[in-house]
Amino acid sequence: MERLRISVVHGPNLRLLGRREVEIYGTASLESLNAAVWELAEELEVELETFQSNHEGEILDYLEQVAGRTDGFVVNAAGLTHTSVALRDGLVGVNRPFVEVHLSNTSARESFRHASLLSPVAVGVVYGFGIQSYLLGLRGLASHLRDTMRPGAHQD
Ligand code: DQA
């Protein structure tokens, strides 16, 4: 079986993980989060890429560039989740399934975090489990891709 190719996208401020609002986001750094995701990707036989940017336009450029070599995305768009029509359009535009993830339970926080512009166009959403949200999201996306892609058929 051909290996699935999945890209993990971290949005604004996630480079501060481990130092930022630790009572909400925990003490693990972005590096250790990525290491856990890489380990699971190995186990699932998924080819992984990770990307972080604080800049909306850079994320849009990345989606466009990577779409040709990616079967799907795991996306924590951070604050852009609640505001960015452009990111939603970009994700729809590159025509790859994605899972939305969040470390925190956004529904239990300020009301402006309750709405996501991305959820209606995501395959699924996982939030509230810290790093496990990414791992569950990766498992869910890999399983979705294996169910929906023809064997050996990477999308162009
Ligand atoms: C977050 C939740 C967002 O509301 C917030 O803006 C973030 C992180 C999370 O992972 O819990 O930056 O996406």
PDB file of C-alpha atoms and ligand atoms in Angstrom:
ATOM      1  CA  MET A   1       0.000   0.000   0.000  1.00  0.00           C
ATOM      2  CA  GLU A   2       1.253   3.472  -0.897  1.00  0.00           C
ATOM      3  CA  ARG A   3       1.951   5.646   2.122  1.00  0.00           C
ATOM      4  CA  LEU A   4      -0.543   8.400   2.883  1.00  0.00           C
ATOM      5  CA  ARG A   5       0.846  11.918   2.909  1.00  0.00           C
ATOM      6  CA  ILE A   6      -0.464  14.235   5.589  1.00  0.00           C
ATOM      7  CA  SER A   7       0.551  17.790   6.498  1.00  0.00           C
ATOM      8  CA  VAL A   8       0.057  19.234   9.961  1.00  0.00           C
ATOM      9  CA  VAL A   9      -0.490  22.993  10.025  1.00  0.00           C
ATOM     10  CA  HIS A  10      -0.051  25.034  13.198  1.00  0.00           C
ATOM     11  CA  GLY A  11      -1.376  28.588  13.161  1.00  0.00           C
ATOM     12  CA  PRO A  12      -0.443  31.771  15.019  1.00  0.00           C
ATOM     13  CA  ASN A  13       1.199  31.695  18.453  1.00  0.00           C
ATOM     14  CA  LEU A  14       1.548  27.927  18.607  1.00  0.00           C
ATOM     15  CA  ARG A  15       5.335  28.321  18.599  1.00  0.00           C
ATOM     16  CA  LEU A  16       4.852  29.689  22.121  1.00  0.00           C
ATOM     17  CA  LEU A  17       3.464  26.389  23.406  1.00  0.00           C
ATOM     18  CA  GLY A  18       4.955  25.450  26.750  1.00  0.00           C
ATOM     19  CA  ARG A  19       5.384  29.115  27.683  1.00  0.00           C
ATOM     20  CA  ARG A  20       1.984  30.468  26.693  1.00  0.00           C
ATOM     21  CA  GLU A  21      -1.032  30.263  29.052  1.00  0.00           C
ATOM     22  CA  VAL A  22       0.228  26.956  30.401  1.00  0.00           C
ATOM     23  CA  GLU A  23      -2.881  26.495  32.545  1.00  0.00           C
ATOM     24  CA  ILE A  24      -4.828  26.185  29.279  1.00  0.00           C
ATOM     25  CA  TYR A  25      -2.337  24.779  26.787  1.00  0.00           C
ATOM     26  CA  GLY A  26      -0.021  22.780  29.054  1.00  0.00           C
ATOM     27  CA  THR A  27       3.755  22.751  29.356  1.00  0.00           C
ATOM     28  CA  ALA A  28       4.651  20.732  26.257  1.00  0.00           C
ATOM     29  CA  SER A  29       6.520  22.661  23.564  1.00  0.00           C
ATOM     30  CA  LEU A  30       5.641  22.671  19.869  1.00  0.00           C
ATOM     31  CA  GLU A  31       8.751  20.531  19.293  1.00  0.00           C
ATOM     32  CA  SER A  32       7.544  17.825  21.671  1.00  0.00           C
ATOM     33  CA  LEU A  33       4.031  18.009  20.220  1.00  0.00           C
ATOM     34  CA  ASN A  34       5.491  17.532  16.735  1.00  0.00           C
ATOM     35  CA  ALA A  35       7.647  14.657  18.000  1.00  0.00           C
ATOM     36  CA  ALA A  36       4.544  12.854  19.301  1.00  0.00           C
ATOM     37  CA  VAL A  37       2.772  13.416  15.974  1.00  0.00           C
ATOM     38  CA  TRP A  38       5.810  12.138  14.044  1.00  0.00           C
ATOM     39  CA  GLU A  39       5.928   9.013  16.208  1.00  0.00           C
ATOM     40  CA  LEU A  40       2.283   8.221  15.486  1.00  0.00           C
ATOM     41  CA  ALA A  41       2.782   8.962  11.796  1.00  0.00           C
ATOM     42  CA  GLU A  42       5.541   6.313  11.719  1.00  0.00           C
ATOM     43  CA  GLU A  43       3.219   3.815  13.371  1.00  0.00           C
ATOM     44  CA  LEU A  44       0.432   4.594  10.891  1.00  0.00           C
ATOM     45  CA  GLU A  45       2.869   4.538   7.970  1.00  0.00           C
ATOM     46  CA  VAL A  46       2.016   8.091   7.069  1.00  0.00           C
ATOM     47  CA  GLU A  47       4.471  10.469   5.409  1.00  0.00           C
ATOM     48  CA  LEU A  48       4.283  13.626   7.484  1.00  0.00           C
ATOM     49  CA  GLU A  49       5.120  17.292   7.077  1.00  0.00           C
ATOM     50  CA  THR A  50       4.644  19.933   9.729  1.00  0.00           C
ATOM     51  CA  PHE A  51       4.385  23.691   9.288  1.00  0.00           C
ATOM     52  CA  GLN A  52       3.858  26.625  11.626  1.00  0.00           C
ATOM     53  CA  SER A  53       3.336  30.268  10.814  1.00  0.00           C
ATOM     54  CA  ASN A  54       2.089  33.340  12.587  1.00  0.00           C
ATOM     55  CA  HIS A  55       1.060  34.807   9.226  1.00  0.00           C
ATOM     56  CA  GLU A  56      -2.217  34.057   7.503  1.00  0.00           C
ATOM     57  CA  GLY A  57      -0.805  34.687   4.011  1.00  0.00           C
ATOM     58  CA  GLU A  58       2.127  32.339   4.629  1.00  0.00           C
ATOM     59  CA  ILE A  59      -0.294  29.612   5.669  1.00  0.00           C
ATOM     60  CA  LEU A  60      -2.327  30.166   2.494  1.00  0.00           C
ATOM     61  CA  ASP A  61       0.854  30.005   0.385  1.00  0.00           C
ATOM     62  CA  TYR A  62       1.895  26.818   2.176  1.00  0.00           C
ATOM     63  CA  LEU A  63      -1.495  25.135   1.554  1.00  0.00           C
ATOM     64  CA  GLU A  64      -1.239  25.967  -2.126  1.00  0.00           C
ATOM     65  CA  GLN A  65       2.370  24.764  -2.424  1.00  0.00           C
ATOM     66  CA  VAL A  66       1.953  21.546  -0.477  1.00  0.00           C
ATOM     67  CA  ALA A  67      -1.427  20.475  -1.878  1.00  0.00           C
ATOM     68  CA  GLY A  68       0.240  18.723  -4.827  1.00  0.00           C
ATOM     69  CA  ARG A  69       2.133  16.409  -2.489  1.00  0.00           C
ATOM     70  CA  THR A  70      -0.414  15.995   0.328  1.00  0.00           C
ATOM     71  CA  ASP A  71      -3.509  13.837   0.698  1.00  0.00           C
ATOM     72  CA  GLY A  72      -4.938  15.789   3.629  1.00  0.00           C
ATOM     73  CA  PHE A  73      -4.300  18.187   6.480  1.00  0.00           C
ATOM     74  CA  VAL A  74      -4.512  18.251  10.257  1.00  0.00           C
ATOM     75  CA  VAL A  75      -5.064  21.925  11.062  1.00  0.00           C
ATOM     76  CA  ASN A  76      -4.887  23.852  14.301  1.00  0.00           C
ATOM     77  CA  ALA A  77      -5.580  27.316  12.916  1.00  0.00           C
ATOM     78  CA  ALA A  78      -5.490  28.838  16.428  1.00  0.00           C
ATOM     79  CA  GLY A  79      -7.062  32.311  16.471  1.00  0.00           C
ATOM     80  CA  LEU A  80      -7.636  32.244  12.706  1.00  0.00           C
ATOM     81  CA  THR A  81     -10.230  29.519  13.288  1.00  0.00           C
ATOM     82  CA  HIS A  82     -12.658  32.114  14.550  1.00  0.00           C
ATOM     83  CA  THR A  83     -11.951  34.886  12.047  1.00  0.00           C
ATOM     84  CA  SER A  84     -10.470  33.792   8.744  1.00  0.00           C
ATOM     85  CA  VAL A  85     -12.733  33.465   5.730  1.00  0.00           C
ATOM     86  CA  ALA A  86      -9.536  33.441   3.649  1.00  0.00           C
ATOM     87  CA  LEU A  87      -8.224  30.336   5.423  1.00  0.00           C
ATOM     88  CA  ARG A  88     -11.525  28.547   5.027  1.00  0.00           C
ATOM     89  CA  ASP A  89     -11.571  29.437   1.324  1.00  0.00           C
ATOM     90  CA  GLY A  90      -7.956  28.306   0.977  1.00  0.00           C
ATOM     91  CA  LEU A  91      -8.651  24.935   2.589  1.00  0.00           C
ATOM     92  CA  VAL A  92     -11.695  24.390   0.384  1.00  0.00           C
ATOM     93  CA  GLY A  93      -9.773  25.700  -2.625  1.00  0.00           C
ATOM     94  CA  VAL A  94      -6.922  23.183  -2.422  1.00  0.00           C
ATOM     95  CA  ASN A  95      -9.508  20.413  -2.359  1.00  0.00           C
ATOM     96  CA  ARG A  96      -7.931  18.182   0.276  1.00  0.00           C
ATOM     97  CA  PRO A  97      -9.803  16.776   3.285  1.00  0.00           C
ATOM     98  CA  PHE A  98      -8.750  18.189   6.628  1.00  0.00           C
ATOM     99  CA  VAL A  99      -9.385  17.607  10.311  1.00  0.00           C
ATOM    100  CA  GLU A 100      -9.621  20.643  12.597  1.00  0.00           C
ATOM    101  CA  VAL A 101      -7.930  20.234  15.968  1.00  0.00           C
ATOM    102  CA  HIS A 102      -7.550  22.357  19.085  1.00  0.00           C
ATOM    103  CA  LEU A 103      -5.650  21.714  22.270  1.00  0.00           C
ATOM    104  CA  SER A 104      -8.267  23.371  24.467  1.00  0.00           C
ATOM    105  CA  ASN A 105     -12.001  22.890  24.690  1.00  0.00           C
ATOM    106  CA  THR A 106     -12.914  26.020  22.758  1.00  0.00           C
ATOM    107  CA  SER A 107     -16.617  25.558  23.549  1.00  0.00           C
ATOM    108  CA  ALA A 108     -15.904  25.939  27.251  1.00  0.00           C
ATOM    109  CA  ARG A 109     -14.003  29.202  26.785  1.00  0.00           C
ATOM    110  CA  GLU A 110     -14.898  32.773  25.739  1.00  0.00           C
ATOM    111  CA  SER A 111     -17.894  33.005  23.428  1.00  0.00           C
ATOM    112  CA  PHE A 112     -15.792  34.341  20.534  1.00  0.00           C
ATOM    113  CA  ARG A 113     -14.024  30.945  20.468  1.00  0.00           C
ATOM    114  CA  HIS A 114     -17.268  28.990  20.137  1.00  0.00           C
ATOM    115  CA  ALA A 115     -17.672  29.672  16.431  1.00  0.00           C
ATOM    116  CA  SER A 116     -15.344  28.083  13.915  1.00  0.00           C
ATOM    117  CA  LEU A 117     -15.369  29.095  10.264  1.00  0.00           C
ATOM    118  CA  LEU A 118     -13.533  25.859   9.485  1.00  0.00           C
ATOM    119  CA  SER A 119     -15.694  23.185  11.164  1.00  0.00           C
ATOM    120  CA  PRO A 120     -18.455  23.196   8.510  1.00  0.00           C
ATOM    121  CA  VAL A 121     -15.933  22.294   5.806  1.00  0.00           C
ATOM    122  CA  ALA A 122     -13.780  19.898   7.879  1.00  0.00           C
ATOM    123  CA  VAL A 123     -14.040  16.106   7.770  1.00  0.00           C
ATOM    124  CA  GLY A 124     -14.082  16.153  11.560  1.00  0.00           C
ATOM    125  CA  VAL A 125     -13.109  18.187  14.588  1.00  0.00           C
ATOM    126  CA  VAL A 126     -11.219  17.169  17.752  1.00  0.00           C
ATOM    127  CA  TYR A 127     -10.784  19.565  20.646  1.00  0.00           C
ATOM    128  CA  GLY A 128     -10.086  19.626  24.347  1.00  0.00           C
ATOM    129  CA  PHE A 129      -7.567  16.792  24.641  1.00  0.00           C
ATOM    130  CA  GLY A 130      -4.287  18.697  24.512  1.00  0.00           C
ATOM    131  CA  ILE A 131      -1.680  16.953  22.344  1.00  0.00           C
ATOM    132  CA  GLN A 132      -4.037  13.983  22.054  1.00  0.00           C
ATOM    133  CA  SER A 133      -6.325  16.150  19.914  1.00  0.00           C
ATOM    134  CA  TYR A 134      -3.633  16.090  17.215  1.00  0.00           C
ATOM    135  CA  LEU A 135      -3.070  12.341  17.599  1.00  0.00           C
ATOM    136  CA  LEU A 136      -6.779  11.546  17.443  1.00  0.00           C
ATOM    137  CA  GLY A 137      -7.134  13.909  14.494  1.00  0.00           C
ATOM    138  CA  LEU A 138      -4.264  12.225  12.655  1.00  0.00           C
ATOM    139  CA  ARG A 139      -5.738   8.768  13.274  1.00  0.00           C
ATOM    140  CA  GLY A 140      -9.159   9.957  12.134  1.00  0.00           C
ATOM    141  CA  LEU A 141      -7.841  11.578   8.978  1.00  0.00           C
ATOM    142  CA  ALA A 142      -5.670   8.575   8.066  1.00  0.00           C
ATOM    143  CA  SER A 143      -8.649   6.287   8.463  1.00  0.00           C
ATOM    144  CA  HIS A 144     -10.875   8.634   6.436  1.00  0.00           C
ATOM    145  CA  LEU A 145      -8.303   8.815   3.633  1.00  0.00           C
ATOM    146  CA  ARG A 146      -7.862   5.032   3.586  1.00  0.00           C
ATOM    147  CA  ASP A 147     -11.634   4.631   3.322  1.00  0.00           C
ATOM    148  CA  THR A 148     -12.127   7.217   0.600  1.00  0.00           C
ATOM    149  CA  MET A 149      -9.041   7.100  -1.626  1.00  0.00           C
ATOM    150  CA  ARG A 150      -8.758   4.459  -4.287  1.00  0.00           C
ATOM    151  CA  PRO A 151      -5.774   2.171  -3.561  1.00  0.00           C
ATOM    152  CA  GLY A 152      -2.626   3.774  -4.897  1.00  0.00           C
ATOM    153  CA  ALA A 153      -4.494   6.860  -6.118  1.00  0.00           C
ATOM    154  CA  HIS A 154      -2.930  10.006  -4.771  1.00  0.00           C
ATOM    155  CA  GLN A 155      -4.955  13.027  -5.812  1.00  0.00           C
ATOM    156  CA  ASP A 156      -3.367  15.498  -8.218  1.00  0.00           C
TER     157      ASP A 156
HETATM  158  C1  DQA B   1      -6.498  26.956  20.035  1.00  0.00           C
HETATM  159  C2  DQA B   1      -7.793  27.629  20.492  1.00  0.00           C
HETATM  160  C3  DQA B   1      -7.943  29.012  19.865  1.00  0.00           C
HETATM  161  O1  DQA B   1      -9.139  29.626  20.297  1.00  0.00           O
HETATM  162  C4  DQA B   1      -6.773  29.883  20.258  1.00  0.00           C
HETATM  163  O2  DQA B   1      -6.856  31.126  19.589  1.00  0.00           O
HETATM  164  C5  DQA B   1      -5.457  29.244  20.043  1.00  0.00           C
HETATM  165  C6  DQA B   1      -5.278  27.818  20.318  1.00  0.00           C
HETATM  166  C7  DQA B   1      -6.274  25.602  20.744  1.00  0.00           C
HETATM  167  O3  DQA B   1      -5.475  24.812  20.236  1.00  0.00           O
HETATM  168  O4  DQA B   1      -6.865  25.347  21.796  1.00  0.00           O
HETATM  169  O5  DQA B   1      -4.471  29.918  19.730  1.00  0.00           O
HETATM  170  O6  DQA B   1      -6.583  26.700  18.648  1.00  0.00           O
END
